[in-house]
Amino acid sequence: MSTVLAGYGLVKKYGPTTALAGVDVEVRERDSLAIMGPSGSGKSTLLHTLAGIIRPNEGQVLLRGERVDNLGENRLSALRRKRFGFVFQFGQLLPELPAEENVALPLMLEGTPRRQAVDRARRWFAPLGLEGLEQRRPGQLSGGQAQRVAIARALVAEPDVVFADEPTGALDQRTSEEVIRLLTSVTRASGAALVMVTHDADVAAHCDRILQVRDGRISNYSQFTVA
Ligand SMILES: Nc1ncnc2c1ncn2[C@@H]1O[C@H](COP(=O)(O)OP(=O)(O)OP(=O)(O)O)[C@@H](O)[C@H]1O
Ligand SMILES: [Mg+2]
């Protein structure tokens, strides 16, 4: 299966701190990869580097074989909007907008007219078990529902890769299980790859592969399923 996203020899330093000490990682088509490891080990730095949010000091990031880590800021942010989707722990929805407009936002930022963007956004509500909640504002949603709206928003522009940093960090175990099941299955069905940071082994077990990070290096790499 072909590689969608790859990082080679990634090094990231913050002053005296080496957050990434030379990481190689490849993410294949429809692959889901969980990044695990102790606090401060470099998980978020790795995710942000692969997502073009942080630039590495050394190494390369390639999207479908093309280098992206050295793009100018404008091209890089356009690439993030078009090719990547993001799900964070919490607080990512705009409180004043109904759920369907929150989902439509990435399309509207790309210039899709509002009505058309909302039409496309609505199609993601059923697969994520959100039917009937299109008009609710984030404050009127449960934590699990809000995360599912955030997943819909990450997928609406049909990205190549979805990045999630502790997407279930603020949820109880049962809700977390439900959200992660939908995140992995709907992302896979959409054709996107998934790169997710989690400290929860039950959550990571829903992914195809688990990458263990320790002191900015990969300490273990396991594969659950053979694609
Ligand atoms: N903007 C920054 N400035 C300075 N140091 C940073 C910055 N971001 C991260 N670091 C440092 O880099 C190292 C790796 O941080 P990172 O956030 O990647 O860890 P993490 O594995 O995501 O931890 P956690 O599980 O707590 O979220 C840590 O020592 C952290 O203090
Ligand atoms: Mg982190």
JSON list of C-alpha atoms in Angstrom, two decimals, residues 2-222:
[
{"chain": "A", "resi": 2, "resn": "SER", "atom": "CA", "xyz": [1.34, 3.44, -0.82]},
{"chain": "A", "resi": 3, "resn": "THR", "atom": "CA", "xyz": [2.74, 5.89, 1.69]},
{"chain": "A", "resi": 4, "resn": "VAL", "atom": "CA", "xyz": [0.66, 9.01, 2.16]},
{"chain": "A", "resi": 5, "resn": "LEU", "atom": "CA", "xyz": [2.76, 10.82, 4.71]},
{"chain": "A", "resi": 6, "resn": "ALA", "atom": "CA", "xyz": [6.31, 10.28, 5.88]},
{"chain": "A", "resi": 7, "resn": "GLY", "atom": "CA", "xyz": [8.80, 11.89, 8.20]},
{"chain": "A", "resi": 8, "resn": "TYR", "atom": "CA", "xyz": [12.49, 11.04, 7.96]},
{"chain": "A", "resi": 9, "resn": "GLY", "atom": "CA", "xyz": [15.22, 11.96, 10.42]},
{"chain": "A", "resi": 10, "resn": "LEU", "atom": "CA", "xyz": [13.00, 14.43, 12.25]},
{"chain": "A", "resi": 11, "resn": "VAL", "atom": "CA", "xyz": [14.80, 16.53, 14.86]},
{"chain": "A", "resi": 12, "resn": "LYS", "atom": "CA", "xyz": [13.14, 19.33, 16.81]},
{"chain": "A", "resi": 13, "resn": "LYS", "atom": "CA", "xyz": [14.89, 21.33, 19.50]},
{"chain": "A", "resi": 14, "resn": "TYR", "atom": "CA", "xyz": [13.51, 23.95, 21.86]},
{"chain": "A", "resi": 15, "resn": "GLY", "atom": "CA", "xyz": [16.57, 25.68, 23.26]},
{"chain": "A", "resi": 16, "resn": "PRO", "atom": "CA", "xyz": [18.34, 23.04, 25.33]},
{"chain": "A", "resi": 17, "resn": "THR", "atom": "CA", "xyz": [15.42, 20.60, 25.03]},
{"chain": "A", "resi": 18, "resn": "THR", "atom": "CA", "xyz": [15.49, 18.02, 22.26]},
{"chain": "A", "resi": 19, "resn": "ALA", "atom": "CA", "xyz": [11.82, 17.20, 21.70]},
{"chain": "A", "resi": 20, "resn": "LEU", "atom": "CA", "xyz": [12.48, 14.97, 18.67]},
{"chain": "A", "resi": 21, "resn": "ALA", "atom": "CA", "xyz": [15.86, 13.25, 18.40]},
{"chain": "A", "resi": 22, "resn": "GLY", "atom": "CA", "xyz": [15.66, 11.68, 14.94]},
{"chain": "A", "resi": 23, "resn": "VAL", "atom": "CA", "xyz": [12.31, 10.07, 14.15]},
{"chain": "A", "resi": 24, "resn": "ASP", "atom": "CA", "xyz": [11.37, 8.12, 11.03]},
{"chain": "A", "resi": 25, "resn": "VAL", "atom": "CA", "xyz": [7.73, 7.35, 10.41]},
{"chain": "A", "resi": 26, "resn": "GLU", "atom": "CA", "xyz": [5.61, 6.33, 7.44]},
{"chain": "A", "resi": 27, "resn": "VAL", "atom": "CA", "xyz": [1.84, 6.47, 7.26]},
{"chain": "A", "resi": 28, "resn": "ARG", "atom": "CA", "xyz": [0.21, 4.44, 4.54]},
{"chain": "A", "resi": 29, "resn": "GLU", "atom": "CA", "xyz": [-3.09, 4.89, 2.74]},
{"chain": "A", "resi": 30, "resn": "ARG", "atom": "CA", "xyz": [-6.04, 4.40, 5.13]},
{"chain": "A", "resi": 31, "resn": "ASP", "atom": "CA", "xyz": [-3.61, 3.50, 7.88]},
{"chain": "A", "resi": 32, "resn": "SER", "atom": "CA", "xyz": [-4.36, 4.47, 11.45]},
{"chain": "A", "resi": 33, "resn": "LEU", "atom": "CA", "xyz": [-1.38, 5.13, 13.67]},
{"chain": "A", "resi": 34, "resn": "ALA", "atom": "CA", "xyz": [-1.49, 5.73, 17.42]},
{"chain": "A", "resi": 35, "resn": "ILE", "atom": "CA", "xyz": [1.40, 7.62, 18.99]},
{"chain": "A", "resi": 36, "resn": "MET", "atom": "CA", "xyz": [1.88, 6.73, 22.66]},
{"chain": "A", "resi": 37, "resn": "GLY", "atom": "CA", "xyz": [4.50, 7.49, 25.30]},
{"chain": "A", "resi": 38, "resn": "PRO", "atom": "CA", "xyz": [5.13, 9.31, 28.59]},
{"chain": "A", "resi": 39, "resn": "SER", "atom": "CA", "xyz": [4.32, 12.98, 29.13]},
{"chain": "A", "resi": 40, "resn": "GLY", "atom": "CA", "xyz": [6.98, 15.19, 27.55]},
{"chain": "A", "resi": 41, "resn": "SER", "atom": "CA", "xyz": [8.30, 12.40, 25.31]},
{"chain": "A", "resi": 42, "resn": "GLY", "atom": "CA", "xyz": [7.61, 14.35, 22.12]},
{"chain": "A", "resi": 43, "resn": "LYS", "atom": "CA", "xyz": [4.24, 12.98, 20.96]},
{"chain": "A", "resi": 44, "resn": "SER", "atom": "CA", "xyz": [2.55, 16.30, 20.25]},
{"chain": "A", "resi": 45, "resn": "THR", "atom": "CA", "xyz": [5.74, 17.67, 18.72]},
{"chain": "A", "resi": 46, "resn": "LEU", "atom": "CA", "xyz": [5.84, 14.70, 16.35]},
{"chain": "A", "resi": 47, "resn": "LEU", "atom": "CA", "xyz": [2.19, 15.12, 15.39]},
{"chain": "A", "resi": 48, "resn": "HIS", "atom": "CA", "xyz": [2.58, 18.87, 14.84]},
{"chain": "A", "resi": 49, "resn": "THR", "atom": "CA", "xyz": [5.72, 18.33, 12.79]},
{"chain": "A", "resi": 50, "resn": "LEU", "atom": "CA", "xyz": [4.02, 15.78, 10.53]},
{"chain": "A", "resi": 51, "resn": "ALA", "atom": "CA", "xyz": [1.05, 18.15, 10.21]},
{"chain": "A", "resi": 52, "resn": "GLY", "atom": "CA", "xyz": [3.19, 21.10, 9.10]},
{"chain": "A", "resi": 53, "resn": "ILE", "atom": "CA", "xyz": [2.39, 23.14, 12.22]},
{"chain": "A", "resi": 54, "resn": "ILE", "atom": "CA", "xyz": [5.94, 22.92, 13.56]},
{"chain": "A", "resi": 55, "resn": "ARG", "atom": "CA", "xyz": [9.01, 22.99, 11.31]},
{"chain": "A", "resi": 56, "resn": "PRO", "atom": "CA", "xyz": [11.71, 20.46, 12.18]},
{"chain": "A", "resi": 57, "resn": "ASN", "atom": "CA", "xyz": [15.31, 21.61, 12.67]},
{"chain": "A", "resi": 58, "resn": "GLU", "atom": "CA", "xyz": [16.45, 18.59, 10.69]},
{"chain": "A", "resi": 59, "resn": "GLY", "atom": "CA", "xyz": [14.79, 15.98, 8.55]},
{"chain": "A", "resi": 60, "resn": "GLN", "atom": "CA", "xyz": [12.01, 16.01, 6.01]},
{"chain": "A", "resi": 61, "resn": "VAL", "atom": "CA", "xyz": [8.24, 15.61, 5.87]},
{"chain": "A", "resi": 62, "resn": "LEU", "atom": "CA", "xyz": [6.78, 14.26, 2.63]},
{"chain": "A", "resi": 63, "resn": "LEU", "atom": "CA", "xyz": [3.13, 14.21, 1.58]},
{"chain": "A", "resi": 64, "resn": "ARG", "atom": "CA", "xyz": [2.59, 11.73, -1.24]},
{"chain": "A", "resi": 65, "resn": "GLY", "atom": "CA", "xyz": [6.30, 11.88, -1.97]},
{"chain": "A", "resi": 66, "resn": "GLU", "atom": "CA", "xyz": [6.58, 15.65, -2.06]},
{"chain": "A", "resi": 67, "resn": "ARG", "atom": "CA", "xyz": [8.48, 17.62, 0.51]},
{"chain": "A", "resi": 68, "resn": "VAL", "atom": "CA", "xyz": [6.26, 19.92, 2.52]},
{"chain": "A", "resi": 69, "resn": "ASP", "atom": "CA", "xyz": [8.41, 20.94, 5.51]},
{"chain": "A", "resi": 70, "resn": "ASN", "atom": "CA", "xyz": [10.23, 23.57, 3.45]},
{"chain": "A", "resi": 71, "resn": "LEU", "atom": "CA", "xyz": [7.17, 25.25, 1.91]},
{"chain": "A", "resi": 72, "resn": "GLY", "atom": "CA", "xyz": [6.56, 28.92, 2.57]},
{"chain": "A", "resi": 73, "resn": "GLU", "atom": "CA", "xyz": [4.07, 29.84, 5.29]},
{"chain": "A", "resi": 74, "resn": "ASN", "atom": "CA", "xyz": [1.19, 30.60, 2.90]},
{"chain": "A", "resi": 75, "resn": "ARG", "atom": "CA", "xyz": [1.54, 27.38, 0.94]},
{"chain": "A", "resi": 76, "resn": "LEU", "atom": "CA", "xyz": [1.93, 25.42, 4.13]},
{"chain": "A", "resi": 77, "resn": "SER", "atom": "CA", "xyz": [-1.23, 26.81, 5.69]},
{"chain": "A", "resi": 78, "resn": "ALA", "atom": "CA", "xyz": [-3.16, 26.22, 2.45]},
{"chain": "A", "resi": 79, "resn": "LEU", "atom": "CA", "xyz": [-1.89, 22.64, 2.46]},
{"chain": "A", "resi": 80, "resn": "ARG", "atom": "CA", "xyz": [-3.01, 22.17, 6.07]},
{"chain": "A", "resi": 81, "resn": "ARG", "atom": "CA", "xyz": [-6.49, 23.45, 5.22]},
{"chain": "A", "resi": 82, "resn": "LYS", "atom": "CA", "xyz": [-6.91, 21.34, 2.07]},
{"chain": "A", "resi": 83, "resn": "ARG", "atom": "CA", "xyz": [-5.08, 18.12, 2.76]},
{"chain": "A", "resi": 84, "resn": "PHE", "atom": "CA", "xyz": [-5.26, 17.70, 6.54]},
{"chain": "A", "resi": 85, "resn": "GLY", "atom": "CA", "xyz": [-8.03, 17.53, 9.13]},
{"chain": "A", "resi": 86, "resn": "PHE", "atom": "CA", "xyz": [-7.56, 18.14, 12.85]},
{"chain": "A", "resi": 87, "resn": "VAL", "atom": "CA", "xyz": [-9.28, 16.94, 16.00]},
{"chain": "A", "resi": 88, "resn": "PHE", "atom": "CA", "xyz": [-8.07, 18.22, 19.37]},
{"chain": "A", "resi": 89, "resn": "GLN", "atom": "CA", "xyz": [-8.94, 17.44, 22.97]},
{"chain": "A", "resi": 90, "resn": "PHE", "atom": "CA", "xyz": [-11.60, 20.13, 23.44]},
{"chain": "A", "resi": 91, "resn": "GLY", "atom": "CA", "xyz": [-12.54, 23.73, 22.78]},
{"chain": "A", "resi": 92, "resn": "GLN", "atom": "CA", "xyz": [-12.25, 23.58, 19.03]},
{"chain": "A", "resi": 93, "resn": "LEU", "atom": "CA", "xyz": [-15.82, 24.42, 18.01]},
{"chain": "A", "resi": 94, "resn": "LEU", "atom": "CA", "xyz": [-16.99, 28.00, 17.65]},
{"chain": "A", "resi": 95, "resn": "PRO", "atom": "CA", "xyz": [-19.63, 28.47, 20.37]},
{"chain": "A", "resi": 96, "resn": "GLU", "atom": "CA", "xyz": [-21.79, 30.93, 18.44]},
{"chain": "A", "resi": 97, "resn": "LEU", "atom": "CA", "xyz": [-22.24, 28.72, 15.37]},
{"chain": "A", "resi": 98, "resn": "PRO", "atom": "CA", "xyz": [-24.69, 25.81, 14.97]},
{"chain": "A", "resi": 99, "resn": "ALA", "atom": "CA", "xyz": [-23.07, 22.38, 14.61]},
{"chain": "A", "resi": 100, "resn": "GLU", "atom": "CA", "xyz": [-23.64, 22.24, 10.85]},
{"chain": "A", "resi": 101, "resn": "GLU", "atom": "CA", "xyz": [-21.85, 25.55, 10.33]},
{"chain": "A", "resi": 102, "resn": "ASN", "atom": "CA", "xyz": [-18.99, 24.45, 12.54]},
{"chain": "A", "resi": 103, "resn": "VAL", "atom": "CA", "xyz": [-18.62, 21.42, 10.27]},
{"chain": "A", "resi": 104, "resn": "ALA", "atom": "CA", "xyz": [-18.96, 23.57, 7.13]},
{"chain": "A", "resi": 105, "resn": "LEU", "atom": "CA", "xyz": [-16.27, 26.02, 8.23]},
{"chain": "A", "resi": 106, "resn": "PRO", "atom": "CA", "xyz": [-13.25, 24.42, 6.48]},
{"chain": "A", "resi": 107, "resn": "LEU", "atom": "CA", "xyz": [-15.19, 24.48, 3.18]},
{"chain": "A", "resi": 108, "resn": "MET", "atom": "CA", "xyz": [-16.25, 28.09, 3.63]},
{"chain": "A", "resi": 109, "resn": "LEU", "atom": "CA", "xyz": [-12.64, 29.07, 4.37]},
{"chain": "A", "resi": 110, "resn": "GLU", "atom": "CA", "xyz": [-11.78, 27.54, 1.00]},
{"chain": "A", "resi": 111, "resn": "GLY", "atom": "CA", "xyz": [-14.40, 29.71, -0.70]},
{"chain": "A", "resi": 112, "resn": "THR", "atom": "CA", "xyz": [-17.30, 27.27, -0.99]},
{"chain": "A", "resi": 113, "resn": "PRO", "atom": "CA", "xyz": [-20.56, 29.25, -0.78]},
{"chain": "A", "resi": 114, "resn": "ARG", "atom": "CA", "xyz": [-22.25, 28.92, 2.61]},
{"chain": "A", "resi": 115, "resn": "ARG", "atom": "CA", "xyz": [-25.34, 27.01, 1.45]},
{"chain": "A", "resi": 116, "resn": "GLN", "atom": "CA", "xyz": [-23.33, 24.48, -0.53]},
{"chain": "A", "resi": 117, "resn": "ALA", "atom": "CA", "xyz": [-20.84, 24.09, 2.33]},
{"chain": "A", "resi": 118, "resn": "VAL", "atom": "CA", "xyz": [-23.65, 23.44, 4.83]},
{"chain": "A", "resi": 119, "resn": "ASP", "atom": "CA", "xyz": [-25.22, 20.89, 2.46]},
{"chain": "A", "resi": 120, "resn": "ARG", "atom": "CA", "xyz": [-21.97, 18.99, 2.30]},
{"chain": "A", "resi": 121, "resn": "ALA", "atom": "CA", "xyz": [-21.49, 19.34, 6.05]},
{"chain": "A", "resi": 122, "resn": "ARG", "atom": "CA", "xyz": [-24.91, 17.79, 6.76]},
{"chain": "A", "resi": 123, "resn": "ARG", "atom": "CA", "xyz": [-23.91, 14.55, 5.01]},
{"chain": "A", "resi": 124, "resn": "TRP", "atom": "CA", "xyz": [-21.48, 13.79, 7.83]},
{"chain": "A", "resi": 125, "resn": "PHE", "atom": "CA", "xyz": [-24.08, 13.90, 10.58]},
{"chain": "A", "resi": 126, "resn": "ALA", "atom": "CA", "xyz": [-25.66, 10.47, 9.96]},
{"chain": "A", "resi": 127, "resn": "PRO", "atom": "CA", "xyz": [-22.41, 8.46, 9.70]},
{"chain": "A", "resi": 128, "resn": "LEU", "atom": "CA", "xyz": [-21.31, 10.00, 13.00]},
{"chain": "A", "resi": 129, "resn": "GLY", "atom": "CA", "xyz": [-24.61, 9.37, 14.77]},
{"chain": "A", "resi": 130, "resn": "LEU", "atom": "CA", "xyz": [-25.41, 13.08, 14.94]},
{"chain": "A", "resi": 131, "resn": "GLU", "atom": "CA", "xyz": [-28.69, 13.22, 13.04]},
{"chain": "A", "resi": 132, "resn": "GLY", "atom": "CA", "xyz": [-31.06, 15.85, 14.41]},
{"chain": "A", "resi": 133, "resn": "LEU", "atom": "CA", "xyz": [-28.27, 17.84, 16.07]},
{"chain": "A", "resi": 134, "resn": "GLU", "atom": "CA", "xyz": [-27.42, 20.00, 13.04]},
{"chain": "A", "resi": 135, "resn": "GLN", "atom": "CA", "xyz": [-28.82, 23.21, 14.57]},
{"chain": "A", "resi": 136, "resn": "ARG", "atom": "CA", "xyz": [-27.45, 22.78, 18.07]},
{"chain": "A", "resi": 137, "resn": "ARG", "atom": "CA", "xyz": [-24.73, 25.08, 19.30]},
{"chain": "A", "resi": 138, "resn": "PRO", "atom": "CA", "xyz": [-21.65, 23.53, 20.91]},
{"chain": "A", "resi": 139, "resn": "GLY", "atom": "CA", "xyz": [-22.89, 24.52, 24.39]},
{"chain": "A", "resi": 140, "resn": "GLN", "atom": "CA", "xyz": [-25.99, 22.37, 23.80]},
{"chain": "A", "resi": 141, "resn": "LEU", "atom": "CA", "xyz": [-24.00, 19.23, 22.96]},
{"chain": "A", "resi": 142, "resn": "SER", "atom": "CA", "xyz": [-22.52, 16.58, 25.24]},
{"chain": "A", "resi": 143, "resn": "GLY", "atom": "CA", "xyz": [-18.75, 16.15, 25.25]},
{"chain": "A", "resi": 144, "resn": "GLY", "atom": "CA", "xyz": [-18.99, 13.06, 23.04]},
{"chain": "A", "resi": 145, "resn": "GLN", "atom": "CA", "xyz": [-21.36, 14.76, 20.60]},
{"chain": "A", "resi": 146, "resn": "ALA", "atom": "CA", "xyz": [-19.07, 17.79, 20.39]},
{"chain": "A", "resi": 147, "resn": "GLN", "atom": "CA", "xyz": [-16.11, 15.53, 19.58]},
{"chain": "A", "resi": 148, "resn": "ARG", "atom": "CA", "xyz": [-18.14, 13.81, 16.86]},
{"chain": "A", "resi": 149, "resn": "VAL", "atom": "CA", "xyz": [-18.96, 17.24, 15.38]},
{"chain": "A", "resi": 150, "resn": "ALA", "atom": "CA", "xyz": [-15.23, 17.99, 15.50]},
{"chain": "A", "resi": 151, "resn": "ILE", "atom": "CA", "xyz": [-14.56, 14.71, 13.63]},
{"chain": "A", "resi": 152, "resn": "ALA", "atom": "CA", "xyz": [-17.12, 15.68, 10.98]},
{"chain": "A", "resi": 153, "resn": "ARG", "atom": "CA", "xyz": [-15.35, 19.01, 10.59]},
{"chain": "A", "resi": 154, "resn": "ALA", "atom": "CA", "xyz": [-11.98, 17.30, 10.25]},
{"chain": "A", "resi": 155, "resn": "LEU", "atom": "CA", "xyz": [-13.37, 15.09, 7.45]},
{"chain": "A", "resi": 156, "resn": "VAL", "atom": "CA", "xyz": [-15.61, 17.49, 5.54]},
{"chain": "A", "resi": 157, "resn": "ALA", "atom": "CA", "xyz": [-12.94, 18.73, 3.11]},
{"chain": "A", "resi": 158, "resn": "GLU", "atom": "CA", "xyz": [-11.93, 15.11, 2.35]},
{"chain": "A", "resi": 159, "resn": "PRO", "atom": "CA", "xyz": [-8.38, 15.36, 3.66]},
{"chain": "A", "resi": 160, "resn": "ASP", "atom": "CA", "xyz": [-5.53, 12.92, 3.01]},
{"chain": "A", "resi": 161, "resn": "VAL", "atom": "CA", "xyz": [-4.69, 12.69, 6.70]},
{"chain": "A", "resi": 162, "resn": "VAL", "atom": "CA", "xyz": [-6.60, 13.36, 9.92]},
{"chain": "A", "resi": 163, "resn": "PHE", "atom": "CA", "xyz": [-4.50, 14.33, 12.94]},
{"chain": "A", "resi": 164, "resn": "ALA", "atom": "CA", "xyz": [-5.91, 13.93, 16.43]},
{"chain": "A", "resi": 165, "resn": "ASP", "atom": "CA", "xyz": [-4.15, 14.90, 19.67]},
{"chain": "A", "resi": 166, "resn": "GLU", "atom": "CA", "xyz": [-5.82, 13.21, 22.66]},
{"chain": "A", "resi": 167, "resn": "PRO", "atom": "CA", "xyz": [-9.24, 13.28, 20.95]},
{"chain": "A", "resi": 168, "resn": "THR", "atom": "CA", "xyz": [-10.82, 11.41, 23.87]},
{"chain": "A", "resi": 169, "resn": "GLY", "atom": "CA", "xyz": [-8.78, 13.08, 26.61]},
{"chain": "A", "resi": 170, "resn": "ALA", "atom": "CA", "xyz": [-11.78, 14.91, 28.06]},
{"chain": "A", "resi": 171, "resn": "LEU", "atom": "CA", "xyz": [-14.28, 12.01, 27.83]},
{"chain": "A", "resi": 172, "resn": "ASP", "atom": "CA", "xyz": [-15.27, 9.20, 30.18]},
{"chain": "A", "resi": 173, "resn": "GLN", "atom": "CA", "xyz": [-14.39, 5.66, 29.19]},
{"chain": "A", "resi": 174, "resn": "ARG", "atom": "CA", "xyz": [-17.68, 4.67, 27.59]},
{"chain": "A", "resi": 175, "resn": "THR", "atom": "CA", "xyz": [-18.00, 7.86, 25.56]},
{"chain": "A", "resi": 176, "resn": "SER", "atom": "CA", "xyz": [-14.35, 7.61, 24.63]},
{"chain": "A", "resi": 177, "resn": "GLU", "atom": "CA", "xyz": [-14.87, 4.10, 23.26]},
{"chain": "A", "resi": 178, "resn": "GLU", "atom": "CA", "xyz": [-17.80, 5.25, 21.13]},
{"chain": "A", "resi": 179, "resn": "VAL", "atom": "CA", "xyz": [-15.97, 8.33, 19.80]},
{"chain": "A", "resi": 180, "resn": "ILE", "atom": "CA", "xyz": [-12.81, 6.39, 18.94]},
{"chain": "A", "resi": 181, "resn": "ARG", "atom": "CA", "xyz": [-14.77, 3.68, 17.17]},
{"chain": "A", "resi": 182, "resn": "LEU", "atom": "CA", "xyz": [-16.44, 6.32, 14.99]},
{"chain": "A", "resi": 183, "resn": "LEU", "atom": "CA", "xyz": [-13.23, 8.29, 14.47]},
{"chain": "A", "resi": 184, "resn": "THR", "atom": "CA", "xyz": [-11.34, 5.24, 13.20]},
{"chain": "A", "resi": 185, "resn": "SER", "atom": "CA", "xyz": [-14.15, 3.72, 11.14]},
{"chain": "A", "resi": 186, "resn": "VAL", "atom": "CA", "xyz": [-15.49, 6.89, 9.50]},
{"chain": "A", "resi": 187, "resn": "THR", "atom": "CA", "xyz": [-11.99, 8.15, 8.76]},
{"chain": "A", "resi": 188, "resn": "ARG", "atom": "CA", "xyz": [-11.03, 4.83, 7.20]},
{"chain": "A", "resi": 189, "resn": "ALA", "atom": "CA", "xyz": [-14.24, 4.77, 5.14]},
{"chain": "A", "resi": 190, "resn": "SER", "atom": "CA", "xyz": [-13.51, 8.29, 3.89]},
{"chain": "A", "resi": 191, "resn": "GLY", "atom": "CA", "xyz": [-10.15, 7.10, 2.55]},
{"chain": "A", "resi": 192, "resn": "ALA", "atom": "CA", "xyz": [-8.07, 9.29, 4.87]},
{"chain": "A", "resi": 193, "resn": "ALA", "atom": "CA", "xyz": [-5.22, 8.09, 7.06]},
{"chain": "A", "resi": 194, "resn": "LEU", "atom": "CA", "xyz": [-5.30, 8.80, 10.79]},
{"chain": "A", "resi": 195, "resn": "VAL", "atom": "CA", "xyz": [-2.45, 9.88, 13.05]},
{"chain": "A", "resi": 196, "resn": "MET", "atom": "CA", "xyz": [-3.51, 10.07, 16.69]},
{"chain": "A", "resi": 197, "resn": "VAL", "atom": "CA", "xyz": [-1.79, 10.83, 19.97]},
{"chain": "A", "resi": 198, "resn": "THR", "atom": "CA", "xyz": [-3.27, 9.09, 22.99]},
{"chain": "A", "resi": 199, "resn": "HIS", "atom": "CA", "xyz": [-2.16, 7.99, 26.44]},
{"chain": "A", "resi": 200, "resn": "ASP", "atom": "CA", "xyz": [-5.03, 5.46, 26.58]},
{"chain": "A", "resi": 201, "resn": "ALA", "atom": "CA", "xyz": [-4.10, 1.93, 25.52]},
{"chain": "A", "resi": 202, "resn": "ASP", "atom": "CA", "xyz": [-7.77, 1.01, 24.93]},
{"chain": "A", "resi": 203, "resn": "VAL", "atom": "CA", "xyz": [-8.05, 3.93, 22.50]},
{"chain": "A", "resi": 204, "resn": "ALA", "atom": "CA", "xyz": [-4.77, 3.05, 20.78]},
{"chain": "A", "resi": 205, "resn": "ALA", "atom": "CA", "xyz": [-5.96, -0.53, 20.31]},
{"chain": "A", "resi": 206, "resn": "HIS", "atom": "CA", "xyz": [-8.49, 0.74, 17.75]},
{"chain": "A", "resi": 207, "resn": "CYS", "atom": "CA", "xyz": [-5.61, 1.77, 15.46]},
{"chain": "A", "resi": 208, "resn": "ASP", "atom": "CA", "xyz": [-3.76, -0.45, 12.98]},
{"chain": "A", "resi": 209, "resn": "ARG", "atom": "CA", "xyz": [-0.38, 0.37, 14.46]},
{"chain": "A", "resi": 210, "resn": "ILE", "atom": "CA", "xyz": [1.09, 1.79, 17.64]},
{"chain": "A", "resi": 211, "resn": "LEU", "atom": "CA", "xyz": [4.22, 3.89, 17.80]},
{"chain": "A", "resi": 212, "resn": "GLN", "atom": "CA", "xyz": [5.86, 4.27, 21.22]},
{"chain": "A", "resi": 213, "resn": "VAL", "atom": "CA", "xyz": [7.83, 7.47, 21.70]},
{"chain": "A", "resi": 214, "resn": "ARG", "atom": "CA", "xyz": [10.37, 7.93, 24.50]},
{"chain": "A", "resi": 215, "resn": "ASP", "atom": "CA", "xyz": [12.73, 10.89, 24.91]},
{"chain": "A", "resi": 216, "resn": "GLY", "atom": "CA", "xyz": [12.05, 12.03, 21.37]},
{"chain": "A", "resi": 217, "resn": "ARG", "atom": "CA", "xyz": [12.77, 8.66, 19.79]},
{"chain": "A", "resi": 218, "resn": "ILE", "atom": "CA", "xyz": [10.68, 5.76, 18.67]},
{"chain": "A", "resi": 219, "resn": "SER", "atom": "CA", "xyz": [11.15, 3.02, 21.22]},
{"chain": "A", "resi": 220, "resn": "ASN", "atom": "CA", "xyz": [8.71, 0.49, 19.86]},
{"chain": "A", "resi": 221, "resn": "TYR", "atom": "CA", "xyz": [6.59, -0.07, 16.83]},
{"chain": "A", "resi": 222, "resn": "SER", "atom": "CA", "xyz": [3.80, -2.59, 16.70]}
]
